[in-house]
Amino acid sequence: MAMALFSPTFSFRISTSAPQRRRRRCFVQSSQATVAIEAPSSSTTDLLLQVKDLSAVIAESKQTILKGVNLTVRHGEVHAVMGKNGSGKSTFAKVLAGHPDYEVTGGSIMYKGLDLLEMEPEERAIAGLFMSFQSPVEIPGVSNIDFLNMAYNARRRKLGLPELGPIEFYGYVAPKLELVNMKTDFLNRNVNEGFSGGEKKRNEILQLAVLGAEFAILDEIDSGLDVDALQDVAKAVNGVLTSKNSVLMITHYLRLLEFIKPTYIHIMENGRIVKTGDISLAETLEREGYKAIS
Amino acid sequence: MSLSALNSYLPKPCAPPRPGGRPTRTKVFAQPPTLAILSDPHVLRLAETLEDSIAASSSSPPPPLQKLRDISSQSLLTTPWPSRKDEPFRFTDTSFIRNSEVHPVTLAPTQNLDVLSGLADSISPNIAIIDGYLVESLSNLSELPDGVFVGRLSDLNSKGLMEKVSKYVSNFQGDLFWSLNGVGAPDVVLVYVPEGCKVEKPLGLRFVSMNRSYKGSKSLPISNPRVLVLVEKGGDIGIVEEYVGGDGDDRCYWTNSVMEVVVGDGAKVSHSYIQTQSLGAAHVKWTSVSQGSKSVYELTEVSTGGKLSRHNVHVKQEGPDTVTELSSFHLSIGDQLQDLHSKLVLDHPRGFSRQLHKVIVAHSLGQAVFDGNVQVNRDAQQTDAGQLSRSLLLEPRATVNVKPNLQIIADDVKCSHGAAISDLEEDQLFYFEARGIDRSTARKALIFSFAAEVIEHFPDVTLQKKVENLIRTLLTPALPSGV
């Protein structure tokens, strides 16, 4: 599949020629030039995720939330997205994960050379895209260990690797619990049922540690966490980071960024990324608010 | 229509019952015309048939049993067959039983009973009740503590106990089916737990229907098993009631069962009830419970069989500080009706109760009914009562009728009720997908976990596993395709 190369100053792109069953519309249109700080060598082998001009609406009401988001993430990078409430940060994360509440109306998302918009949510997950939810849902009647086992085996099956039975899986999972500072009885509890906010977030990170991911999207992983829990979570995230995988964090506060050091920080406003910088951007934001940025 | 004209249509009157306590066989149903006008001829005919079959088989019944029969037959004189206009049967169509030729079952003691020797794999101690008759040869009562009695009322030798039982017999008035059982039960199986006695292992009661007719034939054999569980002060027992006879076939029969449970002060009864009868059968059951002060009654129910399955639960509080927990799961995978009518009557303070009712209807002709009544009367102050009903409709035109109702008169109480009828939650399905699990596996897991919430309430772990496997098997082919 031919990849389109573009430099920051051009304003059109070449569409891919391979005929494909399109389940979602994928426009080819001219885009505005975005101001982005990118590494000087934009070689495509480094690219993990490339979002171009993504626009999306709420499926039911057709209200537009994303109005042309552009983002490039390379292997080993940590990106943070900040912005006012309602700017579209969570929506962006959910669209990347394939949430049925949203409909993509324009733009493209390339992930490891694959057209993400052509993939079902479970296919995206198996391809290494992990999203940690802002408010994880409770699933009474399904225990944590069964859920993790199902997800793990789904991945193994896809990769043609042998699946693990419950006992072997327990052996694999138990050590990972230390990463998130949770006890083994946690595995027998039902998924997120009766969990405190902090426990739910730590459960998300446990799933990340067990399933592995090449690209982890953490949607407000710090909300509802006390200082200790935050440190545990940050340590766990740092523990799974390697030079091969990347993280996209959505957050409001500088606090998280002090533990997980970002390569780039993006400010989202009104459905698009309007500014990109490094950690100093976050510091300005903390001191002076969003007015200082826009 | 004149009275004399009416007279000619009705059974001829005969001599009224002889005075005195002799248990002679009397035909109660050939009564003076005035009373007979209020009767339903169909009911009377059925009652007569039952009476005749009982008289033919047993010798003189013990006093409580005779008393039960008298009271029941008296009430049948004025009880019509329920119609859809009667509130308790508004959503429940009983025409299947009404229009069949119902005939009572007489136990053929040796016929085919070796087929059932496989029952030995069940939990012990256990008793086998075949077509309403207790069969000792298939029961195993070796591990019961001293003082515990499990057996037929007619085999009870202790006078003191017989007197106790007399007090409890038919204090309660149920509906037509309750009275039919009263007239047709060949005997009462008594489970007696003396004061302070804790029965370690749960007692299994296996109900099997051997007499069955083929689908399409209008004949419907009826059996009337009746059990009385009497637990004295401080006693503790677990009961596992299983109605089997499914075998994947759709043979027809009618099991009209009654169980009365008397939980003494400070006693505990943990009641597990599993119904997996044939898909052509009618299953009508009454569970009438009376709870003394500080007693605990826990009912966990799973009902998957029967073309028509109706469970009536009546729990009456006789003292304060009681704990009542009712959990039930009904599954309709074919042209079935699963019905639970429950009534909890609270007249004393500080009662605690929780009711959880879950239904899955997985067939477009499947139906379910739930009527959960809780009466918190004037003296039931500081009651804490909660009720939750959740139904999952998995096929178009699957039907569920839910009527949670709380009647609260006391003013210092905490009561809640909730009912939800839905398909699976989209959020939960997406959570699975976002972790790489495909939609159809996610649906299977979520549907199973819906049932699991109730199955987890079974006190015995082996029983839990058994029921889990059963539900898994039933749900797998029944899942709608194309999701």
PDB file of C-alpha atoms in Angstrom, chain B residues 12 17 31 114 162 193 242 271 314 326 379 383 387 402 433 460 464:
ATOM      1  CA  LYS B  12     -77.258 -35.276  42.241  1.00  0.00           C
ATOM      2  CA  PRO B  17     -70.818 -36.484  55.534  1.00  0.00           C
ATOM      3  CA  GLN B  31     -73.300 -30.914  47.524  1.00  0.00           C
ATOM      4  CA  ASP B 114     -34.235 -49.058  37.842  1.00  0.00           C
ATOM      5  CA  MET B 162     -47.878 -35.154  64.714  1.00  0.00           C
ATOM      6  CA  VAL B 193     -35.309 -30.388  62.259  1.00  0.00           C
ATOM      7  CA  GLU B 242     -34.612 -30.392  41.953  1.00  0.00           C
ATOM      8  CA  HIS B 271     -33.474 -23.276  49.945  1.00  0.00           C
ATOM      9  CA  HIS B 314     -45.372 -16.422  49.802  1.00  0.00           C
ATOM     10  CA  LEU B 326     -34.891 -14.263  47.235  1.00  0.00           C
ATOM     11  CA  ASP B 379     -46.131  -2.493  62.478  1.00  0.00           C
ATOM     12  CA  THR B 383     -37.957  -2.409  57.446  1.00  0.00           C
ATOM     13  CA  GLN B 387     -36.153  -5.541  45.012  1.00  0.00           C
ATOM     14  CA  VAL B 402     -42.968  -7.150  34.938  1.00  0.00           C
ATOM     15  CA  GLU B 433     -14.112  -5.176  21.793  1.00  0.00           C
ATOM     16  CA  ASP B 460     -23.130 -25.237  47.467  1.00  0.00           C
ATOM     17  CA  GLN B 464     -23.222 -23.859  41.298  1.00  0.00           C
TER      18      GLN B 464
END
